[in-house]
Rosetta silent file (secondary structure, phi, psi, omega in degrees, C-alpha in Angstrom):
SEQUENCE: XXXXXXXXXXXXXXXXXXXXXXXXXXXXXXXXXXXXXXXXXXXXXXXXXXXXXXXXXXXXXXXXXXXXXXXXXXXXXXXXXXXXXXXXXXXXXXXXXXXXXXXXXXXXXXXXXXXXXXXXXXXXXXXXXXXXXXXXX
SCORE:     score description
SCORE:     0.000 S_00000001
   1 L     0.000  154.833 -170.435  -61.007  -49.278  -42.240 S_00000001
   2 L  -120.670   88.301  148.752  -63.954  -50.559  -44.654 S_00000001
   3 E  -149.005  163.282 -166.413  -62.598  -53.336  -45.716 S_00000001
   4 L   -93.228  -45.295  132.077  -63.765  -56.261  -47.244 S_00000001
   5 L  -170.441 -167.613 -123.825  -61.487  -58.469  -47.651 S_00000001
   6 L   -84.944   12.116 -151.866  -57.719  -59.038  -47.564 S_00000001
   7 L   -98.879  166.384 -141.080  -56.520  -57.675  -51.746 S_00000001
   8 L   -79.049   -0.431  179.476  -54.917  -55.006  -52.198 S_00000001
   9 L  -116.014  -37.957 -150.403  -58.087  -52.737  -54.111 S_00000001
  10 L  -100.942   93.007  179.381  -60.647  -54.172  -51.694 S_00000001
  11 E  -151.708 -160.396 -172.482  -61.121  -51.338  -49.033 S_00000001
  12 L  -116.736  -53.424  170.748  -62.650  -48.427  -49.019 S_00000001
  13 H   -73.642  -26.271 -171.487  -59.480  -45.523  -49.113 S_00000001
  14 H   -66.483  -35.897 -166.764  -57.956  -48.208  -51.687 S_00000001
  15 H   -64.576  -58.010 -176.221  -61.605  -48.162  -54.071 S_00000001
  16 H   -38.197  -35.115 -166.305  -61.194  -44.092  -53.200 S_00000001
  17 H   -98.805    4.238 -164.340  -57.480  -43.950  -54.277 S_00000001
  18 H  -107.899  -28.959  165.429  -57.964  -46.123  -57.391 S_00000001
  19 H   -33.283  -94.747 -179.848  -61.379  -43.446  -57.903 S_00000001
  20 H   -23.768  -79.591 -164.309  -58.651  -41.078  -58.072 S_00000001
  21 H   -61.815  -37.022  171.105  -55.880  -42.320  -59.940 S_00000001
  22 H   -65.422  -68.035 -165.419  -59.036  -43.139  -63.210 S_00000001
  23 L   -71.626   16.431  179.564  -59.959  -39.675  -62.880 S_00000001
  24 L  -103.265  161.045  170.611  -56.122  -37.917  -63.373 S_00000001
  25 L   -96.076  170.094 -176.961  -55.123  -38.126  -66.791 S_00000001
  26 L   -21.020  -67.052 -159.030  -53.806  -40.704  -68.728 S_00000001
  27 L   -82.534  -34.132  170.565  -50.138  -38.784  -68.157 S_00000001
  28 L   -92.956    5.122  152.848  -50.285  -37.838  -64.356 S_00000001
  29 H   -46.223  -25.871 -173.505  -50.927  -41.605  -62.998 S_00000001
  30 H   -90.320  -39.296 -179.966  -47.812  -42.465  -62.884 S_00000001
  31 H   -53.995  -85.384 -159.259  -46.080  -39.262  -60.341 S_00000001
  32 H   -14.088  -77.786 -131.100  -50.124  -40.656  -58.574 S_00000001
  33 H   -65.000  -64.092 -174.141  -48.831  -44.472  -58.291 S_00000001
  34 H     2.256  -89.895  167.920  -45.299  -42.456  -57.489 S_00000001
  35 H  -107.154   31.374  132.158  -46.203  -41.058  -53.959 S_00000001
  36 H   -79.574   12.960  162.073  -48.595  -43.011  -52.867 S_00000001
  37 L  -100.259  -63.893 -162.109  -45.537  -45.582  -52.987 S_00000001
  38 H   -54.201  -52.796 -167.803  -42.699  -42.418  -51.366 S_00000001
  39 H   -27.488  -44.627  174.022  -45.823  -41.477  -48.805 S_00000001
  40 H   -65.032  -34.971 -170.583  -44.826  -44.445  -47.423 S_00000001
  41 L  -111.885  -89.574 -144.618  -41.012  -44.853  -47.139 S_00000001
  42 L   -73.846   45.171  159.137  -40.587  -40.843  -46.262 S_00000001
  43 L   -95.700  109.934  102.584  -43.243  -41.489  -42.947 S_00000001
  44 L    34.271  -81.510 -168.609  -41.116  -41.251  -40.293 S_00000001
  45 L  -127.895  178.426  159.985  -43.158  -42.662  -37.199 S_00000001
  46 L   -56.260  135.309 -159.995  -45.780  -44.842  -37.343 S_00000001
  47 E   -58.783  112.483  141.756  -47.718  -45.779  -40.315 S_00000001
  48 L   -35.064  112.144 -168.790  -50.899  -44.549  -40.984 S_00000001
  49 H   -67.978  -34.312 -177.311  -52.958  -47.268  -41.841 S_00000001
  50 H   -60.783  -45.457  167.903  -54.550  -44.699  -44.692 S_00000001
  51 H   -64.308  -41.113  171.963  -51.252  -44.076  -46.372 S_00000001
  52 H   -16.842  -86.913  167.548  -50.931  -47.679  -45.735 S_00000001
  53 H   -42.327  -78.583  177.700  -53.801  -49.034  -47.832 S_00000001
  54 H   -67.276  -70.346 -164.423  -52.960  -46.954  -51.194 S_00000001
  55 H   -13.767  -54.119 -140.700  -49.168  -47.907  -50.970 S_00000001
  56 H  -104.111   -1.528  151.090  -50.017  -51.324  -51.146 S_00000001
  57 H   -76.507   -8.831 -164.036  -53.061  -50.623  -54.355 S_00000001
  58 H   -80.765  -39.370  173.341  -50.089  -48.583  -55.809 S_00000001
  59 H   -83.881    8.740  172.501  -48.255  -51.586  -55.890 S_00000001
  60 H   -95.827  -43.738  172.378  -50.461  -53.985  -57.142 S_00000001
  61 H   -41.020  -70.603 -171.072  -50.853  -50.823  -59.968 S_00000001
  62 H   -91.299   -4.549  160.885  -47.287  -51.540  -60.565 S_00000001
  63 H   -65.530  -21.741  170.881  -46.944  -54.970  -60.092 S_00000001
  64 H   -78.251   44.947    8.795  -50.057  -55.336  -63.544 S_00000001
  65 H    67.557  -64.443 -164.898  -47.498  -53.932  -64.889 S_00000001
  66 L   -56.608  178.357  178.729  -44.842  -56.813  -64.520 S_00000001
  67 L  -105.246   39.207 -161.150  -44.515  -58.509  -67.641 S_00000001
  68 L  -171.897    3.198 -174.294  -46.335  -62.141  -67.474 S_00000001
  69 L   -65.922  149.219 -179.881  -48.708  -60.456  -64.843 S_00000001
  70 L   -59.154  146.818  154.068  -52.693  -61.998  -64.201 S_00000001
  71 L   -56.625 -174.656 -178.098  -54.807  -59.599  -65.551 S_00000001
  72 L  -123.748  118.350  164.896  -56.405  -57.608  -62.757 S_00000001
  73 L  -141.260   64.407  124.217  -60.426  -57.960  -62.657 S_00000001
  74 L   -68.607  116.728  145.763  -61.127  -56.181  -58.760 S_00000001
  75 L   -13.206  -64.554 -168.484  -64.079  -54.398  -59.210 S_00000001
  76 L   -91.780   -2.040  170.875  -62.522  -51.890  -57.104 S_00000001
  77 L   -56.045  138.949  139.870  -59.253  -52.175  -59.009 S_00000001
  78 L   -22.688  122.711  159.706  -58.749  -48.903  -61.637 S_00000001
  79 L   -54.379  -42.516 -172.153  -60.764  -48.928  -64.430 S_00000001
  80 L  -101.370   35.296  147.860  -58.600  -48.712  -67.186 S_00000001
  81 L   -75.045  -50.658 -172.755  -56.112  -51.401  -65.395 S_00000001
  82 L   -79.102   -5.451 -176.145  -59.546  -53.568  -66.022 S_00000001
  83 L  -117.579    3.911 -126.702  -60.077  -52.462  -69.238 S_00000001
  84 L   -10.081   70.859 -167.425  -56.390  -53.198  -70.008 S_00000001
  85 L   -96.329  167.948 -137.250  -55.248  -49.840  -70.417 S_00000001
  86 L  -149.987  163.947  176.819  -51.526  -50.191  -69.396 S_00000001
  87 L   -90.329 -140.789 -175.332  -49.004  -47.071  -67.679 S_00000001
  88 L  -179.593   51.868 -143.111  -45.892  -45.845  -68.768 S_00000001
  89 L   -89.631  126.464  126.806  -43.878  -46.901  -65.158 S_00000001
  90 L     1.858  129.961  164.060  -40.152  -46.150  -64.572 S_00000001
  91 H   -54.185  -30.627  165.834  -37.906  -49.149  -63.941 S_00000001
  92 H   -30.234  -30.359 -166.584  -37.850  -47.489  -60.472 S_00000001
  93 H   -92.375   -1.216  162.132  -40.859  -48.259  -59.683 S_00000001
  94 L   -91.141   -6.321  161.429  -40.330  -51.919  -58.356 S_00000001
  95 L  -108.681   11.172  155.197  -38.236  -51.337  -55.949 S_00000001
  96 L   -82.677  -56.702  172.191  -39.828  -48.910  -54.660 S_00000001
  97 L   -58.284  -22.037 -168.868  -43.227  -50.546  -54.230 S_00000001
  98 L   -80.280  -35.814  177.336  -41.455  -53.894  -53.118 S_00000001
  99 L   -59.592  -96.612 -177.697  -39.722  -51.108  -49.986 S_00000001
 100 L    30.604  -64.296 -170.041  -43.268  -49.748  -49.368 S_00000001
 101 L  -101.581   10.723  150.342  -44.658  -52.740  -48.873 S_00000001
 102 L   -51.024  -78.942 -165.284  -41.555  -53.884  -46.378 S_00000001
 103 H   -30.371  -58.339 -160.915  -42.555  -50.859  -44.779 S_00000001
 104 H   -45.576  -26.661 -162.457  -46.102  -51.388  -44.728 S_00000001
 105 H  -111.441   35.546  172.524  -45.839  -54.770  -42.568 S_00000001
 106 L   -65.473 -171.063  163.342  -43.156  -53.220  -39.941 S_00000001
 107 L   -97.898  -25.349 -165.283  -44.671  -52.977  -36.322 S_00000001
 108 L   -70.817    1.380 -178.475  -44.129  -49.350  -36.855 S_00000001
 109 E  -146.365  147.003  163.466  -47.565  -49.388  -38.818 S_00000001
 110 H   -22.248  -64.518 -142.676  -50.973  -49.331  -38.442 S_00000001
 111 H   -74.696  -42.736 -173.828  -52.497  -51.205  -41.404 S_00000001
 112 H   -46.708  -62.929  164.558  -50.532  -54.094  -39.985 S_00000001
 113 H   -48.728  -27.421  170.885  -51.429  -53.696  -36.866 S_00000001
 114 H   -74.235  -71.404  162.871  -55.627  -53.565  -37.772 S_00000001
 115 H   -14.921  -80.736 -172.623  -54.718  -56.946  -39.386 S_00000001
 116 H   -30.327  -46.134 -135.989  -53.487  -58.357  -36.347 S_00000001
 117 H   -79.578  -55.097 -151.033  -56.013  -57.053  -33.951 S_00000001
 118 H   -69.064  -23.497  158.635  -58.825  -57.956  -36.013 S_00000001
 119 L    92.624   61.196 -164.013  -57.035  -61.660  -35.855 S_00000001
 120 L   171.706   37.518  163.101  -56.471  -62.496  -39.239 S_00000001
 121 H   -50.966  -48.954  166.501  -53.058  -61.572  -40.229 S_00000001
 122 H   -48.553  -26.113 -159.883  -52.026  -64.859  -42.447 S_00000001
 123 H   -79.062  -66.513  167.089  -54.839  -63.506  -44.897 S_00000001
 124 H   -58.481  -21.179  166.681  -53.104  -60.052  -45.249 S_00000001
 125 H   -53.777  -42.966 -147.172  -49.389  -61.176  -45.087 S_00000001
 126 H   -91.292  -20.686 -174.948  -50.423  -63.759  -47.792 S_00000001
 127 H   -83.780  -50.038  158.791  -51.788  -61.117  -50.196 S_00000001
 128 H   -15.820  -75.738 -171.835  -48.734  -59.100  -49.370 S_00000001
 129 H   -72.257  -45.522 -138.585  -46.321  -61.703  -50.364 S_00000001
 130 H   -87.490  -48.205  165.721  -48.042  -63.088  -53.223 S_00000001
 131 H   -65.641  -35.275  179.181  -47.583  -58.854  -54.628 S_00000001
 132 H   -51.883  -60.411  152.866  -44.023  -58.845  -53.454 S_00000001
 133 H   -39.073  -53.363 -169.763  -43.442  -62.027  -55.667 S_00000001
 134 H   -61.622  -33.412 -139.752  -45.175  -60.438  -58.512 S_00000001
 135 H  -103.309  -48.678 -173.829  -42.891  -56.995  -58.008 S_00000001
 136 H   -76.429  -29.388  165.886  -39.652  -58.768  -57.485 S_00000001
 137 L    74.551    0.000    0.000  -40.507  -61.003  -60.798 S_00000001
């Protein structure tokens, strides 16, 4: 896992997903966000870390659209977000993003396991707690 920090965009897979989101037509972006969130919820068994990091990045995109959300300033976030762009996201995305984050931290998640093996699960969990709190608003 090419990870630079615990932030939602701070790893190779999330940065690649953000690039795909940027490259997509604006009207297609909400569907890409929803697909990333649903992928972790639809996975019945052990959750692959790539699916998990994409869902975390998607949840961060959703959280950035909450009223009063802090501006996204990660160099690895989607460019349209860091430039102040917005998506038209249905209200169903907020609870969907919360459920996706909850799935990412289960015992059946490779991403959670990798952070535990690295000896820094608290940093990862703290980042997700901030995201979850922003989403639960």
